[in-house]
Amino acid sequence: MNASKRQEIFARLQAANPEPTTELNYKNTFQLLIAVMLSAQSTDVGVNKATETLFKKVKTPAALLKLGEQGLKHTIKTIGLYNTKAKNVIKTCHILVEQHKGKVPSERNALEALPGVGRKTANVILNTAFGHPTIAVDTHIFRISNRIGLAPGKTVDQVEKKLLKVVPKEYMHDAHHWLILHGRYTCIARKPRCGSCIIEDLCEYKHKTE
């Protein structure tokens, strides 16, 4: 795929959705961090249902520590892997309180040092909370990047590196939101909805559907 195609793809995605953002519900950076940690191998809809009650009570790491691991497990038990996630969240809250004065750090190394926070989660926080031009490659972005020829790669890391090279700078900040939403609602896994796709004529997928 050439640069002019990529430019046009993001121009159209921007025109259709000028201010894209995560579909996770949150009121502050700490709640965003917790929501993203809980979203691993879970849907945003499922996470939002579980955090609706939680976030009414919990707005800081100290408040979540007061709730405790068992209280957190009870609240998020509808989410997959909730036992492991609860343990990691509580450990993370301890670190935030003890090492960061209860604040979510804005540096990658500090974020990735938190239990349960990998590169993808760190990228989401850096981008959505702190405005960094990062791209969090999830299953949707990995699929789309390979399927349409935008940034082919055999691994998540390869796709991320390629996207950081080829996405036009003016679209970098919002690129991962546009791609996630496009993969979630249009370029879906089993049968992409090519007939209603705004970038169908630019896409290099060889098995287009109607």
GROMACS .gro file of C-alpha atoms in nm:
model
  210
    1MET     CA    1   0.000   0.000   0.000
    2ASN     CA    2   0.138   0.340  -0.096
    3ALA     CA    3   0.148   0.659   0.110
    4SER     CA    4  -0.131   0.834  -0.080
    5LYS     CA    5  -0.371   0.549  -0.007
    6ARG     CA    6  -0.285   0.556   0.362
    7GLN     CA    7  -0.332   0.932   0.367
    8GLU     CA    8  -0.678   0.901   0.210
    9ILE     CA    9  -0.780   0.615   0.441
   10PHE     CA   10  -0.718   0.823   0.753
   11ALA     CA   11  -0.867   1.136   0.597
   12ARG     CA   12  -1.193   0.947   0.543
   13LEU     CA   13  -1.189   0.788   0.888
   14GLN     CA   14  -1.134   1.132   1.040
   15ALA     CA   15  -1.414   1.288   0.836
   16ALA     CA   16  -1.654   1.017   0.952
   17ASN     CA   17  -1.546   1.042   1.319
   18PRO     CA   18  -1.354   1.363   1.398
   19GLU     CA   19  -1.306   1.297   1.770
   20PRO     CA   20  -1.275   0.922   1.830
   21THR     CA   21  -1.208   0.783   2.175
   22THR     CA   22  -1.223   0.463   2.375
   23GLU     CA   23  -1.562   0.303   2.438
   24LEU     CA   24  -1.461   0.226   2.796
   25ASN     CA   25  -1.641   0.444   3.052
   26TYR     CA   26  -1.429   0.635   3.303
   27LYS     CA   27  -1.413   0.971   3.482
   28ASN     CA   28  -1.041   1.007   3.555
   29THR     CA   29  -0.705   0.861   3.454
   30PHE     CA   30  -0.702   0.609   3.737
   31GLN     CA   31  -1.041   0.471   3.635
   32LEU     CA   32  -0.921   0.452   3.275
   33LEU     CA   33  -0.620   0.249   3.384
   34ILE     CA   34  -0.838   0.005   3.578
   35ALA     CA   35  -1.088  -0.026   3.292
   36VAL     CA   36  -0.812  -0.102   3.040
   37MET     CA   37  -0.656  -0.358   3.274
   38LEU     CA   38  -0.994  -0.529   3.310
   39SER     CA   39  -1.060  -0.524   2.935
   40ALA     CA   40  -0.795  -0.782   2.845
   41GLN     CA   41  -0.973  -1.072   2.668
   42SER     CA   42  -1.306  -0.908   2.757
   43THR     CA   43  -1.543  -0.676   2.572
   44ASP     CA   44  -1.571  -0.306   2.649
   45VAL     CA   45  -1.946  -0.356   2.699
   46GLY     CA   46  -1.882  -0.623   2.962
   47VAL     CA   47  -1.622  -0.411   3.139
   48ASN     CA   48  -1.851  -0.107   3.142
   49LYS     CA   49  -2.129  -0.310   3.307
   50ALA     CA   50  -1.892  -0.427   3.580
   51THR     CA   51  -1.732  -0.088   3.641
   52GLU     CA   52  -2.059   0.107   3.648
   53THR     CA   53  -2.110   0.017   4.014
   54LEU     CA   54  -1.739   0.008   4.099
   55PHE     CA   55  -1.658   0.355   3.969
   56LYS     CA   56  -1.945   0.517   4.160
   57LYS     CA   57  -1.763   0.419   4.479
   58VAL     CA   58  -1.400   0.406   4.369
   59LYS     CA   59  -1.220   0.704   4.217
   60THR     CA   60  -0.870   0.664   4.365
   61PRO     CA   61  -0.620   0.383   4.434
   62ALA     CA   62  -0.669   0.434   4.809
   63ALA     CA   63  -1.044   0.385   4.776
   64LEU     CA   64  -0.992   0.064   4.580
   65LEU     CA   65  -0.750  -0.066   4.842
   66LYS     CA   66  -1.015   0.002   5.103
   67LEU     CA   67  -1.261  -0.207   4.902
   68GLY     CA   68  -1.005  -0.488   4.905
   69GLU     CA   69  -0.933  -0.779   4.675
   70GLN     CA   70  -1.241  -0.982   4.775
   71GLY     CA   71  -1.469  -0.682   4.735
   72LEU     CA   72  -1.321  -0.613   4.393
   73LYS     CA   73  -1.359  -0.976   4.286
   74HIS     CA   74  -1.725  -0.968   4.383
   75THR     CA   75  -1.780  -0.652   4.179
   76ILE     CA   76  -1.603  -0.771   3.862
   77LYS     CA   77  -1.691  -1.142   3.873
   78THR     CA   78  -1.879  -1.116   3.541
   79ILE     CA   79  -1.550  -1.036   3.364
   80GLY     CA   80  -1.322  -1.310   3.233
   81LEU     CA   81  -1.009  -1.386   3.437
   82TYR     CA   82  -1.147  -1.173   3.719
   83ASN     CA   83  -0.942  -1.347   3.991
   84THR     CA   84  -0.609  -1.270   3.827
   85LYS     CA   85  -0.719  -0.922   3.724
   86ALA     CA   86  -0.832  -0.838   4.078
   87LYS     CA   87  -0.495  -0.944   4.221
   88ASN     CA   88  -0.306  -0.733   3.967
   89VAL     CA   89  -0.529  -0.432   4.020
   90ILE     CA   90  -0.479  -0.441   4.397
   91LYS     CA   91  -0.101  -0.479   4.356
   92THR     CA   92  -0.103  -0.188   4.113
   93CYS     CA   93  -0.298   0.028   4.358
   94HIS     CA   94  -0.038  -0.039   4.628
   95ILE     CA   95   0.239   0.075   4.392
   96LEU     CA   96   0.046   0.385   4.285
   97VAL     CA   97  -0.006   0.486   4.649
   98GLU     CA   98   0.344   0.400   4.772
   99GLN     CA   99   0.553   0.514   4.474
  100HIS     CA  100   0.344   0.766   4.277
  101LYS     CA  101   0.143   0.955   4.541
  102GLY     CA  102  -0.177   0.794   4.417
  103LYS     CA  103  -0.133   0.923   4.061
  104VAL     CA  104  -0.106   0.727   3.737
  105PRO     CA  105   0.245   0.784   3.595
  106SER     CA  106   0.283   0.932   3.248
  107GLU     CA  107   0.608   0.748   3.165
  108ARG     CA  108   0.608   0.418   2.975
  109ASN     CA  109   0.861   0.244   3.200
  110ALA     CA  110   0.665   0.329   3.514
  111LEU     CA  111   0.339   0.214   3.357
  112GLU     CA  112   0.480  -0.115   3.232
  113ALA     CA  113   0.625  -0.180   3.579
  114LEU     CA  114   0.270  -0.203   3.717
  115PRO     CA  115   0.134  -0.560   3.760
  116GLY     CA  116  -0.102  -0.650   3.477
  117VAL     CA  117   0.008  -0.357   3.259
  118GLY     CA  118   0.179  -0.457   2.936
  119ARG     CA  119   0.281  -0.252   2.635
  120LYS     CA  120  -0.070  -0.241   2.486
  121THR     CA  121  -0.228  -0.113   2.807
  122ALA     CA  122   0.053   0.140   2.852
  123ASN     CA  123  -0.002   0.263   2.496
  124VAL     CA  124  -0.372   0.319   2.561
  125ILE     CA  125  -0.302   0.519   2.878
  126LEU     CA  126  -0.022   0.722   2.718
  127ASN     CA  127  -0.244   0.806   2.421
  128THR     CA  128  -0.588   0.855   2.576
  129ALA     CA  129  -0.488   1.012   2.907
  130PHE     CA  130  -0.166   1.193   2.821
  131GLY     CA  131  -0.195   1.265   2.447
  132HIS     CA  132   0.109   1.069   2.331
  133PRO     CA  133   0.109   0.952   1.965
  134THR     CA  134   0.108   0.582   2.051
  135ILE     CA  135  -0.076   0.295   1.884
  136ALA     CA  136  -0.212   0.012   2.097
  137VAL     CA  137  -0.232  -0.290   1.867
  138ASP     CA  138  -0.519  -0.515   1.974
  139THR     CA  139  -0.674  -0.803   1.778
  140HIS     CA  140  -0.879  -0.562   1.565
  141ILE     CA  141  -0.584  -0.346   1.463
  142PHE     CA  142  -0.364  -0.651   1.401
  143ARG     CA  143  -0.633  -0.803   1.176
  144ILE     CA  144  -0.705  -0.483   0.983
  145SER     CA  145  -0.341  -0.389   0.934
  146ASN     CA  146  -0.276  -0.726   0.771
  147ARG     CA  147  -0.609  -0.768   0.592
  148ILE     CA  148  -0.621  -0.434   0.410
  149GLY     CA  149  -0.246  -0.406   0.354
  150LEU     CA  150  -0.205  -0.101   0.578
  151ALA     CA  151   0.084  -0.231   0.788
  152PRO     CA  152   0.142  -0.606   0.745
  153GLY     CA  153   0.329  -0.794   1.015
  154LYS     CA  154   0.348  -1.139   1.170
  155THR     CA  155   0.347  -1.015   1.528
  156VAL     CA  156   0.182  -0.737   1.726
  157ASP     CA  157   0.518  -0.567   1.772
  158GLN     CA  158   0.590  -0.576   1.398
  159VAL     CA  159   0.253  -0.423   1.318
  160GLU     CA  160   0.298  -0.151   1.582
  161LYS     CA  161   0.642  -0.056   1.448
  162LYS     CA  162   0.511  -0.050   1.091
  163LEU     CA  163   0.211   0.166   1.184
  164LEU     CA  164   0.433   0.414   1.366
  165LYS     CA  165   0.632   0.447   1.042
  166VAL     CA  166   0.350   0.468   0.788
  167VAL     CA  167   0.059   0.648   0.959
  168PRO     CA  168   0.071   1.016   0.856
  169LYS     CA  169   0.179   1.232   1.152
  170GLU     CA  170  -0.136   1.443   1.154
  171TYR     CA  171  -0.346   1.130   1.215
  172MET     CA  172  -0.115   0.950   1.459
  173HIS     CA  173  -0.285   1.054   1.782
  174ASP     CA  174  -0.628   0.916   1.686
  175ALA     CA  175  -0.518   0.636   1.452
  176HIS     CA  176  -0.563   0.346   1.691
  177HIS     CA  177  -0.913   0.459   1.791
  178TRP     CA  178  -1.022   0.479   1.427
  179LEU     CA  179  -0.876   0.138   1.348
  180ILE     CA  180  -1.023  -0.032   1.655
  181LEU     CA  181  -1.371   0.105   1.583
  182HIS     CA  182  -1.341   0.015   1.215
  183GLY     CA  183  -1.247  -0.341   1.310
  184ARG     CA  184  -1.518  -0.368   1.572
  185TYR     CA  185  -1.807  -0.252   1.354
  186THR     CA  186  -1.711  -0.273   0.984
  187CYS     CA  187  -1.403  -0.481   0.909
  188ILE     CA  188  -1.516  -0.757   1.144
  189ALA     CA  189  -1.336  -1.086   1.182
  190ARG     CA  190  -1.561  -1.347   1.017
  191LYS     CA  191  -1.715  -1.154   0.730
  192PRO     CA  192  -1.612  -0.792   0.678
  193ARG     CA  193  -1.891  -0.554   0.584
  194CYS     CA  194  -1.721  -0.432   0.268
  195GLY     CA  195  -2.042  -0.303   0.112
  196SER     CA  196  -2.081  -0.041   0.385
  197CYS     CA  197  -1.711   0.039   0.423
  198ILE     CA  198  -1.599   0.396   0.356
  199ILE     CA  199  -1.250   0.283   0.254
  200GLU     CA  200  -1.346  -0.020   0.043
  201ASP     CA  201  -1.197   0.124  -0.277
  202LEU     CA  202  -0.864   0.189  -0.099
  203CYS     CA  203  -0.845  -0.148   0.079
  204GLU     CA  204  -0.623  -0.418  -0.073
  205TYR     CA  205  -0.815  -0.717   0.070
  206LYS     CA  206  -0.859  -0.972  -0.208
  207HIS     CA  207  -1.176  -1.139  -0.082
  208LYS     CA  208  -1.418  -0.849  -0.050
  209THR     CA  209  -1.782  -0.915   0.040
  210GLU     CA  210  -2.090  -0.728  -0.077
   0.00000   0.00000   0.00000
